[in-house]
mmCIF file with all atom_site columns, C-alpha atoms in Angstrom:
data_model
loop_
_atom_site.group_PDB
_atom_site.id
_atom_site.type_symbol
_atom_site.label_atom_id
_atom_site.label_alt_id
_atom_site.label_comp_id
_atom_site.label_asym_id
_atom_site.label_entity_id
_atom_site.label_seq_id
_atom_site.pdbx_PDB_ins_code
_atom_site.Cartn_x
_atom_site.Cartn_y
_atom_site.Cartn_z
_atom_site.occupancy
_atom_site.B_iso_or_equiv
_atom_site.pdbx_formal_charge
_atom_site.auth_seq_id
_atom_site.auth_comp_id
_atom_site.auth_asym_id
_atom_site.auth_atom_id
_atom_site.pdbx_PDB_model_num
ATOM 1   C CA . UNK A 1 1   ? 0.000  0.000  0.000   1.00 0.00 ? 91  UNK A CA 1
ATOM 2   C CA . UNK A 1 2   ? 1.415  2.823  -1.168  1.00 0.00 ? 92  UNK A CA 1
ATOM 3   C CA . UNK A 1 3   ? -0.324 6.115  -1.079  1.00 0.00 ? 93  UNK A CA 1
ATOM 4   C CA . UNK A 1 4   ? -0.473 7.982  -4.547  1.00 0.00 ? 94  UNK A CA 1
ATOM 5   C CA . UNK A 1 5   ? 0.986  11.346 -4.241  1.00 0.00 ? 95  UNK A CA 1
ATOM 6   C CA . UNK A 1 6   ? -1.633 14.559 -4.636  1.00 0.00 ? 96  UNK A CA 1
ATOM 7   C CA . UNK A 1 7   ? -0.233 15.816 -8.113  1.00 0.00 ? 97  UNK A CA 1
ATOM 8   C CA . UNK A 1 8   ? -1.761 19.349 -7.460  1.00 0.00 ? 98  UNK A CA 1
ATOM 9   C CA . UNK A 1 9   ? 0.715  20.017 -4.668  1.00 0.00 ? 99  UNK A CA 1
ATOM 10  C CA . UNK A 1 10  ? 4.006  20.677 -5.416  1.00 0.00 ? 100 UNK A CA 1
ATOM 11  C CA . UNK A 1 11  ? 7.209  18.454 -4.235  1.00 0.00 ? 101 UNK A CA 1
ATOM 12  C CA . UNK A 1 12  ? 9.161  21.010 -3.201  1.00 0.00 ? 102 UNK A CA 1
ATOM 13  C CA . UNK A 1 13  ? 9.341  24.797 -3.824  1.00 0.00 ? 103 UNK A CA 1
ATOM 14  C CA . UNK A 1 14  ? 9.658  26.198 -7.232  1.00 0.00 ? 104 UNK A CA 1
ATOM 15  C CA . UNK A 1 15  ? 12.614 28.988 -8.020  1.00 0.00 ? 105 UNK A CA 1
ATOM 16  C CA . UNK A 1 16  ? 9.727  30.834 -9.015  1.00 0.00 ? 106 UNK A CA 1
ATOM 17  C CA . UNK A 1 17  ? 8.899  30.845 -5.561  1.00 0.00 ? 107 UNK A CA 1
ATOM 18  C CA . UNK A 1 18  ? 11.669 32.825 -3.623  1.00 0.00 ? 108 UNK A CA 1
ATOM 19  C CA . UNK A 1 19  ? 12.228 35.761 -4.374  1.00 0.00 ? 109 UNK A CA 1
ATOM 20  C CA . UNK A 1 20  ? 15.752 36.531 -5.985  1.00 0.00 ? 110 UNK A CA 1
ATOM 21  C CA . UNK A 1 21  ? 18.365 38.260 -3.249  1.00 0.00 ? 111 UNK A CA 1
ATOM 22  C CA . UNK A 1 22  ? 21.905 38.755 -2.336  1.00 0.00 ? 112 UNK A CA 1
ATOM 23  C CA . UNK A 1 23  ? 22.390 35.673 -0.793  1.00 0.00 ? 113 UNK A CA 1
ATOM 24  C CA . UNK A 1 24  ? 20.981 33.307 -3.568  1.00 0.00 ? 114 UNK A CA 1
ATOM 25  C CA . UNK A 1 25  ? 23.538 34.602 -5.667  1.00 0.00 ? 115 UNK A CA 1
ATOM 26  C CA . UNK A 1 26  ? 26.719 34.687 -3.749  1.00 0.00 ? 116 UNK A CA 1
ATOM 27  C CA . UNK A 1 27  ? 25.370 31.135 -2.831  1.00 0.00 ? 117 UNK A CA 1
ATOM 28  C CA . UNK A 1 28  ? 25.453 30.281 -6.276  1.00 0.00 ? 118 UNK A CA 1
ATOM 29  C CA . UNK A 1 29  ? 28.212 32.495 -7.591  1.00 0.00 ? 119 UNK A CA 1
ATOM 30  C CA . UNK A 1 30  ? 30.484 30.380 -4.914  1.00 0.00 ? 120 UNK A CA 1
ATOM 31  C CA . UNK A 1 31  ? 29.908 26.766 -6.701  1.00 0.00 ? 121 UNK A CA 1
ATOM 32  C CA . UNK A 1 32  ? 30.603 28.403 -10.032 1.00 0.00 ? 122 UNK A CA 1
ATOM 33  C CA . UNK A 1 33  ? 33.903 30.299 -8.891  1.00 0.00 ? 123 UNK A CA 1
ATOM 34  C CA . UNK A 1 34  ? 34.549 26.520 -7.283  1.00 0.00 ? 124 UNK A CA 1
ATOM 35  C CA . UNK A 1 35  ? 34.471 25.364 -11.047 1.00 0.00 ? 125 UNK A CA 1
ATOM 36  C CA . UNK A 1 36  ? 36.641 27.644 -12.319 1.00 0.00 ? 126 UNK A CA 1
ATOM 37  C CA . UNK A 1 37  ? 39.172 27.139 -9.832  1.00 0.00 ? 127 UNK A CA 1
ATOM 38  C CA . UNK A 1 38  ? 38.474 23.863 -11.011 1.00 0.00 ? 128 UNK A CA 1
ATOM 39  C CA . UNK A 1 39  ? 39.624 24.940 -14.783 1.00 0.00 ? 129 UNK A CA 1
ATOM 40  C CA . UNK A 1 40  ? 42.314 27.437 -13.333 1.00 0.00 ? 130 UNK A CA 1
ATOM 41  C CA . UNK A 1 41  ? 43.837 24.041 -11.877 1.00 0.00 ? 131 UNK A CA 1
ATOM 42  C CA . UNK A 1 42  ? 44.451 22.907 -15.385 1.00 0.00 ? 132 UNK A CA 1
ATOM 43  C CA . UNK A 1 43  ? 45.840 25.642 -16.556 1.00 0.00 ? 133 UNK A CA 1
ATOM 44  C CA . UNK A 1 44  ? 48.197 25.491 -13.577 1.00 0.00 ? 134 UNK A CA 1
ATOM 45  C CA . UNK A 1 45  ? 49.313 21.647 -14.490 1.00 0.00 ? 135 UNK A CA 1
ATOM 46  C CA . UNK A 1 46  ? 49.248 23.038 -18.080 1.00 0.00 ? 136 UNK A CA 1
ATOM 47  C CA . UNK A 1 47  ? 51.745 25.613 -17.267 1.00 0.00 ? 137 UNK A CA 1
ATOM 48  C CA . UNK A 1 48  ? 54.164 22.760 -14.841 1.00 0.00 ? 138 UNK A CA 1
ATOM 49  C CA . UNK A 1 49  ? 53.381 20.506 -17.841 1.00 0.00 ? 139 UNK A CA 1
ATOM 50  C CA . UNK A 1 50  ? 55.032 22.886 -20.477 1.00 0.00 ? 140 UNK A CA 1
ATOM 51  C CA . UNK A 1 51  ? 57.912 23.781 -17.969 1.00 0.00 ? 141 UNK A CA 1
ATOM 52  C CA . UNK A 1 52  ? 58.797 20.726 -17.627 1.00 0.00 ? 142 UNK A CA 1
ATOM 53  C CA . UNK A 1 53  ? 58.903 19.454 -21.125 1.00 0.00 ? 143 UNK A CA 1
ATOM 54  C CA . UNK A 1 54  ? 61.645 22.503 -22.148 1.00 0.00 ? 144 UNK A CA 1
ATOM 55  C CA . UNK A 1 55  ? 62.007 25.811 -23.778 1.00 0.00 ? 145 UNK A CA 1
ATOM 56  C CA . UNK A 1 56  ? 60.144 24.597 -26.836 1.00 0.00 ? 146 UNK A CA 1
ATOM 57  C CA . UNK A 1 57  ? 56.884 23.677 -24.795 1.00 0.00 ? 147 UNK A CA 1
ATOM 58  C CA . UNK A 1 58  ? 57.198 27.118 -22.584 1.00 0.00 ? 148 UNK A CA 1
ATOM 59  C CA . UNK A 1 59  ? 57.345 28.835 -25.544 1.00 0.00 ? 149 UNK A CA 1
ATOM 60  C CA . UNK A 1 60  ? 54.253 27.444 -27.277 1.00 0.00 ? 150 UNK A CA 1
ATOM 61  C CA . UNK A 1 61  ? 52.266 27.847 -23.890 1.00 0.00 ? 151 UNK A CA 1
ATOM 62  C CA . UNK A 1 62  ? 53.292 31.496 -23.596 1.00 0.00 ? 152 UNK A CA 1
ATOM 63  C CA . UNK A 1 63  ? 52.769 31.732 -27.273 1.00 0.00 ? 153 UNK A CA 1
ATOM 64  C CA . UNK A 1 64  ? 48.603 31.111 -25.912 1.00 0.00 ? 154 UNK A CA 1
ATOM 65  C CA . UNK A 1 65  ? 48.467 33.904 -23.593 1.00 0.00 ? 155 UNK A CA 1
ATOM 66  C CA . UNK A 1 66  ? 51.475 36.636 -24.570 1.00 0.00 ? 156 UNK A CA 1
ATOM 67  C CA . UNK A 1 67  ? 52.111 38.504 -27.799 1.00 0.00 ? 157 UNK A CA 1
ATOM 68  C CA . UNK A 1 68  ? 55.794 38.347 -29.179 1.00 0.00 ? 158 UNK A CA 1
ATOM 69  C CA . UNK A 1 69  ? 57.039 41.008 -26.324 1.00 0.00 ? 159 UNK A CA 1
ATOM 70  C CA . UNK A 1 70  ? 55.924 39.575 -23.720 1.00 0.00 ? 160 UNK A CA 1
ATOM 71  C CA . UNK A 1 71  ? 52.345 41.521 -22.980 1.00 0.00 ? 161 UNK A CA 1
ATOM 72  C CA . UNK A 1 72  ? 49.293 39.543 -22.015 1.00 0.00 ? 162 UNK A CA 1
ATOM 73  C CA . UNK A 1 73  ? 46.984 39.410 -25.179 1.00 0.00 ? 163 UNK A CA 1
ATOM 74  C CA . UNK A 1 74  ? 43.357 39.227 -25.448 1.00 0.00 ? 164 UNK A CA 1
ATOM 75  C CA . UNK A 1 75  ? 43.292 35.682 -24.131 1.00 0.00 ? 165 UNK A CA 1
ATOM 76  C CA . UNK A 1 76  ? 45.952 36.257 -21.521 1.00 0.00 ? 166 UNK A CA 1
ATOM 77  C CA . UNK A 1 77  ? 43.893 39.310 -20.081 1.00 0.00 ? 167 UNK A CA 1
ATOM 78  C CA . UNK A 1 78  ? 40.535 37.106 -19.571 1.00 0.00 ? 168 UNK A CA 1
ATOM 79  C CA . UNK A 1 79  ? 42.032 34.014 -17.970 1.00 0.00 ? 169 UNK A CA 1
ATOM 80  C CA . UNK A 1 80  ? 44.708 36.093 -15.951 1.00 0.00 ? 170 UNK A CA 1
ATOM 81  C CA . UNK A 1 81  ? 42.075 38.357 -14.549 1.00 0.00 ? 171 UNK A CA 1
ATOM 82  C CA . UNK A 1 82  ? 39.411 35.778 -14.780 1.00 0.00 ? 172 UNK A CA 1
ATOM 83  C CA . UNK A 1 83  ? 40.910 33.451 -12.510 1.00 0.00 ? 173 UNK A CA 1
ATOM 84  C CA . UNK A 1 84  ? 42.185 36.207 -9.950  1.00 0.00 ? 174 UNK A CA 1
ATOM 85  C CA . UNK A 1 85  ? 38.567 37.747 -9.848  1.00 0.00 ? 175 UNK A CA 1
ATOM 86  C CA . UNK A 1 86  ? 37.502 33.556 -9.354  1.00 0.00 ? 176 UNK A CA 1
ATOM 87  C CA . UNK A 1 87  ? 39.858 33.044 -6.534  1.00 0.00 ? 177 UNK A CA 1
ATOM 88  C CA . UNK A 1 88  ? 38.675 36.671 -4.519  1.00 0.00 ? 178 UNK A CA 1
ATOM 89  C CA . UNK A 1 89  ? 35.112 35.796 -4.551  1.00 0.00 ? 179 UNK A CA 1
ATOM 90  C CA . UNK A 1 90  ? 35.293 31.878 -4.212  1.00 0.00 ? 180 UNK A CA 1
ATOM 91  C CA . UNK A 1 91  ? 37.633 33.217 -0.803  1.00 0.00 ? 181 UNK A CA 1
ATOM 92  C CA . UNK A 1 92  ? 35.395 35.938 0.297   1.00 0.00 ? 182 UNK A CA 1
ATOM 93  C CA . UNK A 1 93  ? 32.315 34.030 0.041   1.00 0.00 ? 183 UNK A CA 1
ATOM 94  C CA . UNK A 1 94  ? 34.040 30.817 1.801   1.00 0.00 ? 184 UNK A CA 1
ATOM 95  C CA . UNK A 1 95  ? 34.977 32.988 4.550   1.00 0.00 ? 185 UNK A CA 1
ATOM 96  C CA . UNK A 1 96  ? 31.217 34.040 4.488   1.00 0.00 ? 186 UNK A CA 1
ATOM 97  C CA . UNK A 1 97  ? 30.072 30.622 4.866   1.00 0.00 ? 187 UNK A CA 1
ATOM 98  C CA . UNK A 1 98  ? 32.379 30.087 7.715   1.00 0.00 ? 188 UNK A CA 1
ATOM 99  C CA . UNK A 1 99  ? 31.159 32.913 9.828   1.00 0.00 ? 189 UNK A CA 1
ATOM 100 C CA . UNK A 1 100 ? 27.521 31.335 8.867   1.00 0.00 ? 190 UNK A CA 1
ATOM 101 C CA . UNK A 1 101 ? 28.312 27.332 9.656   1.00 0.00 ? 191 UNK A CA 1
ATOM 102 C CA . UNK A 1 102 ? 29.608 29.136 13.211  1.00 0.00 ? 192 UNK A CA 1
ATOM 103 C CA . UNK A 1 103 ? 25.843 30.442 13.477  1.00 0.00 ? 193 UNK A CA 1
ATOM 104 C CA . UNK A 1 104 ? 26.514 33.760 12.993  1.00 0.00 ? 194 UNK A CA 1
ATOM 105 C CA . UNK A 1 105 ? 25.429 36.485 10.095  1.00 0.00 ? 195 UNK A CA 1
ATOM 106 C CA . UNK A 1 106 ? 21.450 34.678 9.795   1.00 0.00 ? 196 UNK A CA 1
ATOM 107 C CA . UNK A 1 107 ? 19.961 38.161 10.053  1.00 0.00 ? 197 UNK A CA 1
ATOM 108 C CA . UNK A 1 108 ? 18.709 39.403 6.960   1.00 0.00 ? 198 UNK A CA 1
ATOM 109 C CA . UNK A 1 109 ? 20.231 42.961 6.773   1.00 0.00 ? 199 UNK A CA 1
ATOM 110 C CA . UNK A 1 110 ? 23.776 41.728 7.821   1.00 0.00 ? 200 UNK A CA 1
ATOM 111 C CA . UNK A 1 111 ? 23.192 37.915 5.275   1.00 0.00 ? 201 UNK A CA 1
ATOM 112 C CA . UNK A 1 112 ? 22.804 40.968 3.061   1.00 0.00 ? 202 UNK A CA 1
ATOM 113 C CA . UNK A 1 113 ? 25.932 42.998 3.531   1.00 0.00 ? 203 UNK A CA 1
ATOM 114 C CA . UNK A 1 114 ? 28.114 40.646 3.710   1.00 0.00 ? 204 UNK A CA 1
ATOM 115 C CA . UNK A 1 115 ? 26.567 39.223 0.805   1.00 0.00 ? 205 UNK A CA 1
ATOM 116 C CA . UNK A 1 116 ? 27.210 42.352 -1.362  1.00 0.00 ? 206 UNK A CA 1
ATOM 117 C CA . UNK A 1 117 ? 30.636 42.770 0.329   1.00 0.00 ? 207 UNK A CA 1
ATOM 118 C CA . UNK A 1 118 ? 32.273 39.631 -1.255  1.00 0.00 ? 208 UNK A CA 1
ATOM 119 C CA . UNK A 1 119 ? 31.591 40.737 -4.426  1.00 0.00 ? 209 UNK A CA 1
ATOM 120 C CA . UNK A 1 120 ? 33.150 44.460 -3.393  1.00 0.00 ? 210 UNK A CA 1
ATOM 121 C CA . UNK A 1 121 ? 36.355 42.645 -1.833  1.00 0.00 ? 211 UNK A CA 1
ATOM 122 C CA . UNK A 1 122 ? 36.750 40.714 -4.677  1.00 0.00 ? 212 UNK A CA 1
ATOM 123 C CA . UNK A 1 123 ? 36.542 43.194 -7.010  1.00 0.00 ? 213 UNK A CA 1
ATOM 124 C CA . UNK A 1 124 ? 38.851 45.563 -5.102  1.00 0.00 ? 214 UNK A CA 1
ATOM 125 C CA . UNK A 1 125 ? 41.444 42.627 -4.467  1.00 0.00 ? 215 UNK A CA 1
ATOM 126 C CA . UNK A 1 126 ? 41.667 41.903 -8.292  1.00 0.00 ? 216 UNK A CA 1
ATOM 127 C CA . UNK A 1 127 ? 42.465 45.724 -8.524  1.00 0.00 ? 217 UNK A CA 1
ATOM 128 C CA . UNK A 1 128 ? 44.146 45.987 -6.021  1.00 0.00 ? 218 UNK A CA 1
ATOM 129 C CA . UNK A 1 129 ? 46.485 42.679 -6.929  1.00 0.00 ? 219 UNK A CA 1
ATOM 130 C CA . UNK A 1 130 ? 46.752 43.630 -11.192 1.00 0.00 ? 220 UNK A CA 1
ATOM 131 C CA . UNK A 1 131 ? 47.657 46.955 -10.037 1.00 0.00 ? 221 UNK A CA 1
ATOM 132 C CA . UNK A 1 132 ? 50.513 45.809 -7.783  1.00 0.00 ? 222 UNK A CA 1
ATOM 133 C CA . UNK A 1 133 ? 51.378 43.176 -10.427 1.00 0.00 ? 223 UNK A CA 1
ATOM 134 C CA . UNK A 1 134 ? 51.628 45.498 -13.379 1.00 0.00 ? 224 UNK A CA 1
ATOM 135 C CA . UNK A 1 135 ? 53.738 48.318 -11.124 1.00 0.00 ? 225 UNK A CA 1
ATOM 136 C CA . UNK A 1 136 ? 56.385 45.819 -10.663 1.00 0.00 ? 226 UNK A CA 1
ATOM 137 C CA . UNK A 1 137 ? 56.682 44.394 -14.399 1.00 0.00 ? 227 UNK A CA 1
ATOM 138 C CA . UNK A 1 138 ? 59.665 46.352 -15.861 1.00 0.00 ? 228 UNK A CA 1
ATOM 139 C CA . UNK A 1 139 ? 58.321 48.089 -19.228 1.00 0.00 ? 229 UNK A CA 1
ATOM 140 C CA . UNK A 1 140 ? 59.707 46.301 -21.975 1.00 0.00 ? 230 UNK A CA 1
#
């Protein structure tokens, strides 16, 4: 005897449901920036991978992301800055989630803040760190 389920309620709550804040999005911004950490990983072994295997395979790896002088190109610009602005926000909103697994920051105004303020960090870190970066790369 099973009992047939009432197909005019719903299982759960629909997305349509909730409505759309701060939080949600950090929330979900987080697993994304986990996946391309994820990707920025590869790259990384990419990188060992073509240090490893000589000048040849350096070459033809920086050949991907640099023009001829040295610059970042196009390509070099989005997954450099990409993956910095990844790693600010996936760090900002972990630390988020810390304070919250400890119990703390459930009240809405501060969940909201704080939810606001790891996208300001992160974009103020990636500033903050290209900044830095490109005043201490001599001018070629």
């Amino acid at each position: 005897m099973t009992e047939t389920p009432n197909k005019a309620r719903p299982l759960s709550p629909h997305i349509g449901i909730w409505k759309w804040g701060p939080a949600m999005t950090v929330s979900i911004v987080h697993r994304a920036t986990g996946t391309g950490l994820t990707i920025g990983m590869l790259f990384f072994c990419w990188w060992l991978g073509a240090l490893a295997s000589g000048p040849a395979g350096y070459a033809a790896f920086l050949d991907v992301f640099t023009y001829q002088s040295g610059k970042l190109n196009v390509i070099g610009w989005i997954v450099g800055v990409g993956l910095t602005l990844t790693l600010f926000q996936h760090m900002a909103s972990g630390v988020r989630h810390l304070f919250m697994d400890a119990g703390d920051n459930f009240e809405l105004r501060a969940n909201k803040t704080t939810a606001w303020l790891t996208f300001g960090f992160a974009i103020v870190a990636t500033a903050a760190f290209w900044t830095a970066l490109l005043l201490e790369t001599p001018h070629v």
